[in-house]
Backbone atoms as SQL, in Angstrom:
CREATE TABLE atoms (id INTEGER PRIMARY KEY, chain TEXT, resi INTEGER, resn TEXT, atom TEXT, x REAL, y REAL, z REAL);
INSERT INTO atoms VALUES
  (1, 'A', 1, 'MET', 'N', 159.893, 192.928, 105.453),
  (2, 'A', 1, 'MET', 'CA', 159.091, 192.003, 106.200),
  (3, 'A', 1, 'MET', 'C', 157.625, 192.353, 105.988),
  (4, 'A', 2, 'ARG', 'N', 156.788, 191.358, 105.830),
  (5, 'A', 2, 'ARG', 'CA', 155.364, 191.563, 105.616),
  (6, 'A', 2, 'ARG', 'C', 154.599, 191.116, 106.851),
  (7, 'A', 3, 'TYR', 'N', 153.527, 191.848, 107.136),
  (8, 'A', 3, 'TYR', 'CA', 152.683, 191.520, 108.274),
  (9, 'A', 3, 'TYR', 'C', 151.289, 191.177, 107.770),
  (10, 'A', 4, 'PHE', 'N', 150.753, 190.084, 108.284),
  (11, 'A', 4, 'PHE', 'CA', 149.414, 189.650, 107.889),
  (12, 'A', 4, 'PHE', 'C', 148.550, 189.485, 109.125),
  (13, 'A', 5, 'VAL', 'N', 147.316, 189.915, 109.004),
  (14, 'A', 5, 'VAL', 'CA', 146.299, 189.662, 110.017),
  (15, 'A', 5, 'VAL', 'C', 145.257, 188.817, 109.302),
  (16, 'A', 6, 'GLY', 'N', 145.190, 187.554, 109.680),
  (17, 'A', 6, 'GLY', 'CA', 144.360, 186.623, 108.919),
  (18, 'A', 6, 'GLY', 'C', 144.974, 186.477, 107.548),
  (19, 'A', 7, 'SER', 'N', 144.181, 186.689, 106.531),
  (20, 'A', 7, 'SER', 'CA', 144.707, 186.593, 105.161),
  (21, 'A', 7, 'SER', 'C', 144.969, 187.968, 104.562),
  (22, 'A', 8, 'HIS', 'N', 144.858, 189.024, 105.373),
  (23, 'A', 8, 'HIS', 'CA', 145.028, 190.386, 104.880),
  (24, 'A', 8, 'HIS', 'C', 146.390, 190.942, 105.281),
  (25, 'A', 9, 'GLN', 'N', 147.034, 191.602, 104.314),
  (26, 'A', 9, 'GLN', 'CA', 148.335, 192.209, 104.597),
  (27, 'A', 9, 'GLN', 'C', 148.125, 193.588, 105.212),
  (28, 'A', 10, 'ALA', 'N', 148.825, 193.840, 106.300),
  (29, 'A', 10, 'ALA', 'CA', 148.784, 195.146, 106.963),
  (30, 'A', 10, 'ALA', 'C', 150.089, 195.868, 106.658),
  (31, 'A', 11, 'VAL', 'N', 149.976, 197.034, 106.036),
  (32, 'A', 11, 'VAL', 'CA', 151.157, 197.796, 105.646),
  (33, 'A', 11, 'VAL', 'C', 151.391, 198.961, 106.607),
  (34, 'A', 12, 'THR', 'N', 150.314, 199.624, 107.017),
  (35, 'A', 12, 'THR', 'CA', 150.436, 200.791, 107.887),
  (36, 'A', 12, 'THR', 'C', 149.769, 200.521, 109.231),
  (37, 'A', 13, 'ALA', 'N', 149.969, 201.429, 110.168),
  (38, 'A', 13, 'ALA', 'CA', 149.310, 201.308, 111.476),
  (39, 'A', 13, 'ALA', 'C', 147.799, 201.359, 111.315),
  (40, 'A', 14, 'ASP', 'N', 147.318, 202.192, 110.387),
  (41, 'A', 14, 'ASP', 'CA', 145.878, 202.258, 110.131),
  (42, 'A', 14, 'ASP', 'C', 145.344, 200.925, 109.633),
  (43, 'A', 15, 'ASP', 'N', 146.142, 200.219, 108.834),
  (44, 'A', 15, 'ASP', 'CA', 145.730, 198.893, 108.368),
  (45, 'A', 15, 'ASP', 'C', 145.531, 197.946, 109.547),
  (46, 'A', 16, 'PHE', 'N', 146.449, 197.978, 110.506),
  (47, 'A', 16, 'PHE', 'CA', 146.318, 197.120, 111.690),
  (48, 'A', 16, 'PHE', 'C', 145.046, 197.462, 112.467),
  (49, 'A', 17, 'VAL', 'N', 144.786, 198.751, 112.649),
  (50, 'A', 17, 'VAL', 'CA', 143.589, 199.170, 113.382),
  (51, 'A', 17, 'VAL', 'C', 142.341, 198.727, 112.632),
  (52, 'A', 18, 'GLU', 'N', 142.321, 198.949, 111.328),
  (53, 'A', 18, 'GLU', 'CA', 141.150, 198.567, 110.538),
  (54, 'A', 18, 'GLU', 'C', 140.915, 197.061, 110.582),
  (55, 'A', 19, 'LEU', 'N', 141.983, 196.292, 110.494),
  (56, 'A', 19, 'LEU', 'CA', 141.833, 194.840, 110.550),
  (57, 'A', 19, 'LEU', 'C', 141.434, 194.374, 111.947),
  (58, 'A', 20, 'ALA', 'N', 141.912, 195.061, 112.985),
  (59, 'A', 20, 'ALA', 'CA', 141.547, 194.685, 114.349),
  (60, 'A', 20, 'ALA', 'C', 140.084, 194.994, 114.638),
  (61, 'A', 21, 'LEU', 'N', 139.606, 196.136, 114.132),
  (62, 'A', 21, 'LEU', 'CA', 138.239, 196.553, 114.411),
  (63, 'A', 21, 'LEU', 'C', 137.229, 196.057, 113.385),
  (64, 'A', 22, 'GLY', 'N', 137.706, 195.856, 112.173),
  (65, 'A', 22, 'GLY', 'CA', 136.789, 195.499, 111.097),
  (66, 'A', 22, 'GLY', 'C', 136.140, 196.716, 110.476),
  (67, 'A', 23, 'THR', 'N', 136.578, 197.895, 110.868),
  (68, 'A', 23, 'THR', 'CA', 136.072, 199.146, 110.306),
  (69, 'A', 23, 'THR', 'C', 137.244, 200.105, 110.122),
  (70, 'A', 24, 'PRO', 'N', 137.134, 201.035, 109.191),
  (71, 'A', 24, 'PRO', 'CA', 138.223, 201.999, 109.026),
  (72, 'A', 24, 'PRO', 'C', 138.283, 202.972, 110.196),
  (73, 'A', 25, 'PRO', 'N', 139.487, 203.392, 110.599),
  (74, 'A', 25, 'PRO', 'CA', 139.610, 204.343, 111.726),
  (75, 'A', 25, 'PRO', 'C', 138.875, 205.659, 111.474),
  (76, 'A', 26, 'GLU', 'N', 138.752, 206.051, 110.213),
  (77, 'A', 26, 'GLU', 'CA', 138.077, 207.311, 109.892),
  (78, 'A', 26, 'GLU', 'C', 136.625, 207.312, 110.349),
  (79, 'A', 27, 'LEU', 'N', 136.020, 206.118, 110.427),
  (80, 'A', 27, 'LEU', 'CA', 134.634, 206.040, 110.896),
  (81, 'A', 27, 'LEU', 'C', 134.534, 206.562, 112.322),
  (82, 'A', 28, 'TRP', 'N', 135.524, 206.296, 113.136),
  (83, 'A', 28, 'TRP', 'CA', 135.493, 206.679, 114.545),
  (84, 'A', 28, 'TRP', 'C', 136.135, 208.037, 114.782),
  (85, 'A', 29, 'LEU', 'N', 137.137, 208.379, 113.957),
  (86, 'A', 29, 'LEU', 'CA', 137.900, 209.608, 114.191),
  (87, 'A', 29, 'LEU', 'C', 137.462, 210.781, 113.325),
  (88, 'A', 30, 'GLY', 'N', 136.800, 210.488, 112.217),
  (89, 'A', 30, 'GLY', 'CA', 136.418, 211.540, 111.288),
  (90, 'A', 30, 'GLY', 'C', 137.570, 211.879, 110.358),
  (91, 'A', 31, 'VAL', 'N', 137.310, 212.819, 109.465),
  (92, 'A', 31, 'VAL', 'CA', 138.333, 213.263, 108.523),
  (93, 'A', 31, 'VAL', 'C', 138.361, 214.785, 108.513),
  (94, 'A', 32, 'ASP', 'N', 139.496, 215.339, 108.174),
  (95, 'A', 32, 'ASP', 'CA', 139.623, 216.795, 108.104),
  (96, 'A', 32, 'ASP', 'C', 138.684, 217.351, 107.043),
  (97, 'A', 33, 'GLY', 'N', 138.024, 218.426, 107.376),
  (98, 'A', 33, 'GLY', 'CA', 137.190, 219.131, 106.416),
  (99, 'A', 33, 'GLY', 'C', 135.831, 218.514, 106.164),
  (100, 'A', 34, 'GLU', 'N', 135.403, 217.566, 106.993),
  (101, 'A', 34, 'GLU', 'CA', 134.083, 216.987, 106.755),
  (102, 'A', 34, 'GLU', 'C', 132.999, 217.996, 107.125),
  (103, 'A', 35, 'SER', 'N', 131.924, 217.964, 106.358),
  (104, 'A', 35, 'SER', 'CA', 130.813, 218.886, 106.610),
  (105, 'A', 35, 'SER', 'C', 129.977, 218.370, 107.779),
  (106, 'A', 36, 'PRO', 'N', 129.138, 219.218, 108.339),
  (107, 'A', 36, 'PRO', 'CA', 128.257, 218.748, 109.419),
  (108, 'A', 36, 'PRO', 'C', 127.363, 217.579, 108.981),
  (109, 'A', 37, 'GLN', 'N', 126.925, 217.590, 107.726),
  (110, 'A', 37, 'GLN', 'CA', 126.096, 216.499, 107.226),
  (111, 'A', 37, 'GLN', 'C', 126.901, 215.207, 107.116),
  (112, 'A', 38, 'GLU', 'N', 128.148, 215.316, 106.664),
  (113, 'A', 38, 'GLU', 'CA', 129.010, 214.136, 106.581),
  (114, 'A', 38, 'GLU', 'C', 129.307, 213.587, 107.976),
  (115, 'A', 39, 'ARG', 'N', 129.537, 214.483, 108.918),
  (116, 'A', 39, 'ARG', 'CA', 129.802, 214.042, 110.291),
  (117, 'A', 39, 'ARG', 'C', 128.583, 213.327, 110.867),
  (118, 'A', 40, 'ALA', 'N', 127.405, 213.889, 110.655),
  (119, 'A', 40, 'ALA', 'CA', 126.184, 213.260, 111.167),
  (120, 'A', 40, 'ALA', 'C', 125.986, 211.882, 110.535),
  (121, 'A', 41, 'ALA', 'N', 126.229, 211.761, 109.241),
  (122, 'A', 41, 'ALA', 'CA', 126.086, 210.460, 108.572),
  (123, 'A', 41, 'ALA', 'C', 127.102, 209.460, 109.108),
  (124, 'A', 42, 'ARG', 'N', 128.350, 209.911, 109.325),
  (125, 'A', 42, 'ARG', 'CA', 129.393, 209.034, 109.856),
  (126, 'A', 42, 'ARG', 'C', 129.043, 208.569, 111.267),
  (127, 'A', 43, 'GLU', 'N', 128.566, 209.484, 112.101),
  (128, 'A', 43, 'GLU', 'CA', 128.191, 209.127, 113.470),
  (129, 'A', 43, 'GLU', 'C', 126.985, 208.185, 113.494),
  (130, 'A', 44, 'ASP', 'N', 126.027, 208.390, 112.583),
  (131, 'A', 44, 'ASP', 'CA', 124.886, 207.469, 112.490),
  (132, 'A', 44, 'ASP', 'C', 125.350, 206.070, 112.115),
  (133, 'A', 45, 'ALA', 'N', 126.274, 205.997, 111.159),
  (134, 'A', 45, 'ALA', 'CA', 126.801, 204.686, 110.747),
  (135, 'A', 45, 'ALA', 'C', 127.537, 204.030, 111.904),
  (136, 'A', 46, 'ALA', 'N', 128.316, 204.798, 112.644),
  (137, 'A', 46, 'ALA', 'CA', 129.054, 204.247, 113.786),
  (138, 'A', 46, 'ALA', 'C', 128.087, 203.745, 114.855),
  (139, 'A', 47, 'ARG', 'N', 127.021, 204.506, 115.123),
  (140, 'A', 47, 'ARG', 'CA', 126.020, 204.059, 116.107),
  (141, 'A', 47, 'ARG', 'C', 125.363, 202.760, 115.667),
  (142, 'A', 48, 'ASP', 'N', 125.028, 202.656, 114.376),
  (143, 'A', 48, 'ASP', 'CA', 124.418, 201.429, 113.859),
  (144, 'A', 48, 'ASP', 'C', 125.353, 200.241, 114.033),
  (145, 'A', 49, 'ILE', 'N', 126.634, 200.443, 113.740),
  (146, 'A', 49, 'ILE', 'CA', 127.616, 199.364, 113.873),
  (147, 'A', 49, 'ILE', 'C', 127.748, 198.944, 115.333),
  (148, 'A', 50, 'LEU', 'N', 127.788, 199.915, 116.256),
  (149, 'A', 50, 'LEU', 'CA', 127.899, 199.590, 117.680),
  (150, 'A', 50, 'LEU', 'C', 126.640, 198.902, 118.205),
  (151, 'A', 51, 'THR', 'N', 125.490, 199.261, 117.660),
  (152, 'A', 51, 'THR', 'CA', 124.247, 198.601, 118.063),
  (153, 'A', 51, 'THR', 'C', 124.263, 197.135, 117.644),
  (154, 'A', 52, 'GLU', 'N', 124.769, 196.872, 116.440),
  (155, 'A', 52, 'GLU', 'CA', 124.825, 195.503, 115.931),
  (156, 'A', 52, 'GLU', 'C', 125.960, 194.690, 116.549),
  (157, 'A', 53, 'ASN', 'N', 127.009, 195.364, 117.008),
  (158, 'A', 53, 'ASN', 'CA', 128.202, 194.697, 117.554),
  (159, 'A', 53, 'ASN', 'C', 128.606, 195.341, 118.879),
  (160, 'A', 54, 'PRO', 'N', 127.876, 195.095, 119.962),
  (161, 'A', 54, 'PRO', 'CA', 128.192, 195.771, 121.231),
  (162, 'A', 54, 'PRO', 'C', 129.585, 195.440, 121.771),
  (163, 'A', 55, 'GLU', 'N', 130.159, 194.290, 121.400),
  (164, 'A', 55, 'GLU', 'CA', 131.514, 193.946, 121.866),
  (165, 'A', 55, 'GLU', 'C', 132.576, 194.840, 121.230),
  (166, 'A', 56, 'LEU', 'N', 132.223, 195.530, 120.164),
  (167, 'A', 56, 'LEU', 'CA', 133.167, 196.414, 119.491),
  (168, 'A', 56, 'LEU', 'C', 133.551, 197.594, 120.381),
  (169, 'A', 57, 'ILE', 'N', 132.664, 198.006, 121.273),
  (170, 'A', 57, 'ILE', 'CA', 132.974, 199.115, 122.182),
  (171, 'A', 57, 'ILE', 'C', 134.195, 198.776, 123.023),
  (172, 'A', 58, 'ASP', 'N', 134.242, 197.552, 123.538),
  (173, 'A', 58, 'ASP', 'CA', 135.395, 197.134, 124.337),
  (174, 'A', 58, 'ASP', 'C', 136.656, 197.073, 123.495),
  (175, 'A', 59, 'ALA', 'N', 136.536, 196.591, 122.265),
  (176, 'A', 59, 'ALA', 'CA', 137.704, 196.496, 121.383),
  (177, 'A', 59, 'ALA', 'C', 138.247, 197.879, 121.055),
  (178, 'A', 60, 'VAL', 'N', 137.358, 198.817, 120.739),
  (179, 'A', 60, 'VAL', 'CA', 137.784, 200.183, 120.423),
  (180, 'A', 60, 'VAL', 'C', 138.448, 200.824, 121.643),
  (181, 'A', 61, 'SER', 'N', 137.843, 200.629, 122.809),
  (182, 'A', 61, 'SER', 'CA', 138.410, 201.197, 124.035),
  (183, 'A', 61, 'SER', 'C', 139.782, 200.595, 124.332),
  (184, 'A', 62, 'ARG', 'N', 139.912, 199.289, 124.170),
  (185, 'A', 62, 'ARG', 'CA', 141.181, 198.613, 124.446),
  (186, 'A', 62, 'ARG', 'C', 142.273, 199.127, 123.509),
  (187, 'A', 63, 'ILE', 'N', 141.957, 199.245, 122.232),
  (188, 'A', 63, 'ILE', 'CA', 142.949, 199.718, 121.261),
  (189, 'A', 63, 'ILE', 'C', 143.354, 201.159, 121.571),
  (190, 'A', 64, 'ALA', 'N', 142.387, 201.982, 121.953),
  (191, 'A', 64, 'ALA', 'CA', 142.701, 203.372, 122.290),
  (192, 'A', 64, 'ALA', 'C', 143.620, 203.450, 123.504),
  (193, 'A', 65, 'VAL', 'N', 143.333, 202.652, 124.521),
  (194, 'A', 65, 'VAL', 'CA', 144.167, 202.648, 125.731),
  (195, 'A', 65, 'VAL', 'C', 145.572, 202.139, 125.410),
  (196, 'A', 66, 'GLU', 'N', 145.668, 201.075, 124.620),
  (197, 'A', 66, 'GLU', 'CA', 146.984, 200.547, 124.255),
  (198, 'A', 66, 'GLU', 'C', 147.789, 201.569, 123.458),
  (199, 'A', 67, 'ALA', 'N', 147.125, 202.299, 122.564),
  (200, 'A', 67, 'ALA', 'CA', 147.816, 203.335, 121.786),
  (201, 'A', 67, 'ALA', 'C', 148.303, 204.450, 122.694),
  (202, 'A', 68, 'LEU', 'N', 147.461, 204.858, 123.648),
  (203, 'A', 68, 'LEU', 'CA', 147.875, 205.905, 124.585),
  (204, 'A', 68, 'LEU', 'C', 149.043, 205.453, 125.444),
  (205, 'A', 69, 'GLU', 'N', 148.975, 204.222, 125.937),
  (206, 'A', 69, 'GLU', 'CA', 150.072, 203.711, 126.756),
  (207, 'A', 69, 'GLU', 'C', 151.373, 203.654, 125.965),
  (208, 'A', 70, 'ALA', 'N', 151.274, 203.271, 124.717),
  (209, 'A', 70, 'ALA', 'CA', 152.476, 203.108, 123.898),
  (210, 'A', 70, 'ALA', 'C', 153.078, 204.441, 123.479),
  (211, 'A', 71, 'HIS', 'N', 152.236, 205.462, 123.259),
  (212, 'A', 71, 'HIS', 'CA', 152.736, 206.698, 122.667),
  (213, 'A', 71, 'HIS', 'C', 152.704, 207.914, 123.580),
  (214, 'A', 72, 'THR', 'N', 152.136, 207.815, 124.766),
  (215, 'A', 72, 'THR', 'CA', 152.062, 208.976, 125.647),
  (216, 'A', 72, 'THR', 'C', 153.429, 209.550, 125.997),
  (217, 'A', 73, 'PRO', 'N', 154.425, 208.738, 126.355),
  (218, 'A', 73, 'PRO', 'CA', 155.730, 209.352, 126.662),
  (219, 'A', 73, 'PRO', 'C', 156.279, 210.176, 125.497),
  (220, 'A', 74, 'ALA', 'N', 156.120, 209.680, 124.285),
  (221, 'A', 74, 'ALA', 'CA', 156.618, 210.428, 123.124),
  (222, 'A', 74, 'ALA', 'C', 155.783, 211.681, 122.882),
  (223, 'A', 75, 'LEU', 'N', 154.479, 211.575, 123.083),
  (224, 'A', 75, 'LEU', 'CA', 153.615, 212.725, 122.859),
  (225, 'A', 75, 'LEU', 'C', 153.876, 213.836, 123.863),
  (226, 'A', 76, 'LEU', 'N', 154.168, 213.450, 125.087),
  (227, 'A', 76, 'LEU', 'CA', 154.387, 214.432, 126.144),
  (228, 'A', 76, 'LEU', 'C', 155.860, 214.724, 126.388),
  (229, 'A', 77, 'ASN', 'N', 156.731, 214.080, 125.624),
  (230, 'A', 77, 'ASN', 'CA', 158.172, 214.259, 125.750),
  (231, 'A', 77, 'ASN', 'C', 158.626, 213.941, 127.179),
  (232, 'A', 78, 'ILE', 'N', 158.142, 212.824, 127.686),
  (233, 'A', 78, 'ILE', 'CA', 158.472, 212.398, 129.048),
  (234, 'A', 78, 'ILE', 'C', 159.715, 211.521, 129.016),
  (235, 'A', 79, 'VAL', 'N', 160.633, 211.796, 129.910),
  (236, 'A', 79, 'VAL', 'CA', 161.838, 210.984, 130.041),
  (237, 'A', 79, 'VAL', 'C', 161.819, 210.357, 131.423),
  (238, 'A', 80, 'PRO', 'N', 161.906, 209.030, 131.497),
  (239, 'A', 80, 'PRO', 'CA', 161.882, 208.412, 132.826),
  (240, 'A', 80, 'PRO', 'C', 163.099, 208.806, 133.645),
  (241, 'A', 81, 'ILE', 'N', 162.906, 208.983, 134.929),
  (242, 'A', 81, 'ILE', 'CA', 163.996, 209.309, 135.843),
  (243, 'A', 81, 'ILE', 'C', 164.698, 208.009, 136.200),
  (244, 'A', 82, 'THR', 'N', 165.983, 207.948, 135.902),
  (245, 'A', 82, 'THR', 'CA', 166.715, 206.709, 136.139),
  (246, 'A', 82, 'THR', 'C', 167.625, 206.792, 137.346),
  (247, 'A', 83, 'THR', 'N', 167.973, 208.000, 137.751),
  (248, 'A', 83, 'THR', 'CA', 168.834, 208.139, 138.922),
  (249, 'A', 83, 'THR', 'C', 168.129, 209.022, 139.941),
  (250, 'A', 84, 'ARG', 'N', 168.491, 208.824, 141.168),
  (251, 'A', 84, 'ARG', 'CA', 167.902, 209.601, 142.243),
  (252, 'A', 84, 'ARG', 'C', 168.919, 210.639, 142.695),
  (253, 'A', 85, 'ARG', 'N', 168.486, 211.862, 142.741),
  (254, 'A', 85, 'ARG', 'CA', 169.390, 212.925, 143.185),
  (255, 'A', 85, 'ARG', 'C', 169.428, 212.974, 144.698),
  (256, 'A', 86, 'ARG', 'N', 170.609, 213.169, 145.215),
  (257, 'A', 86, 'ARG', 'CA', 170.760, 213.295, 146.668),
  (258, 'A', 86, 'ARG', 'C', 170.695, 214.763, 147.035),
  (259, 'A', 87, 'VAL', 'N', 169.967, 215.042, 148.070),
  (260, 'A', 87, 'VAL', 'CA', 169.884, 216.406, 148.575),
  (261, 'A', 87, 'VAL', 'C', 170.954, 216.552, 149.645),
  (262, 'A', 88, 'ARG', 'N', 171.844, 217.501, 149.447),
  (263, 'A', 88, 'ARG', 'CA', 172.906, 217.727, 150.420),
  (264, 'A', 88, 'ARG', 'C', 172.392, 218.654, 151.504),
  (265, 'A', 89, 'ARG', 'N', 172.596, 218.211, 152.698),
  (266, 'A', 89, 'ARG', 'CA', 172.200, 219.018, 153.850),
  (267, 'A', 89, 'ARG', 'C', 173.447, 219.615, 154.466),
  (268, 'A', 90, 'PRO', 'N', 173.332, 220.815, 154.959),
  (269, 'A', 90, 'PRO', 'CA', 174.505, 221.444, 155.567),
  (270, 'A', 90, 'PRO', 'C', 174.992, 220.635, 156.775),
  (271, 'A', 91, 'GLN', 'N', 176.292, 220.558, 156.880),
  (272, 'A', 91, 'GLN', 'CA', 176.904, 219.808, 157.985),
  (273, 'A', 91, 'GLN', 'C', 177.382, 220.821, 159.022),
  (274, 'A', 92, 'GLY', 'N', 177.336, 220.415, 160.232),
  (275, 'A', 92, 'GLY', 'CA', 177.838, 221.278, 161.292),
  (276, 'A', 92, 'GLY', 'C', 176.733, 222.104, 161.918),
  (277, 'A', 93, 'GLY', 'N', 177.153, 223.136, 162.653),
  (278, 'A', 93, 'GLY', 'CA', 176.205, 223.959, 163.391),
  (279, 'A', 93, 'GLY', 'C', 175.668, 225.121, 162.555),
  (280, 'A', 94, 'PHE', 'N', 174.822, 225.885, 163.192),
  (281, 'A', 94, 'PHE', 'CA', 174.263, 227.044, 162.538),
  (282, 'A', 94, 'PHE', 'C', 175.120, 228.256, 162.822),
  (283, 'A', 95, 'ALA', 'N', 175.146, 229.191, 161.893),
  (284, 'A', 95, 'ALA', 'CA', 175.887, 230.433, 162.104),
  (285, 'A', 95, 'ALA', 'C', 175.101, 231.325, 163.056),
  (286, 'A', 96, 'ALA', 'N', 175.800, 231.944, 163.980),
  (287, 'A', 96, 'ALA', 'CA', 175.106, 232.758, 164.965),
  (288, 'A', 96, 'ALA', 'C', 175.132, 234.207, 164.619);
């Protein structure tokens, strides 16, 4: 099955994010092993993009929240509680 956003084919999750934002995720997240100069240049470019497109801040925040909501249980290994345990209380009187 093929997925398209507009006229662009999205193959990976990163493709969906890039097509949703109009920028590559690496611009916002960075890459492993980047130098301080590369990081500063990347952050400057991101600031310029946000200055030109202030609505992008909301889009980035929304996508981040949706990703956290979708993947937090798996990341934290959370299992929803489906049954309620009954606490048994002792019956009868107290021992003297």
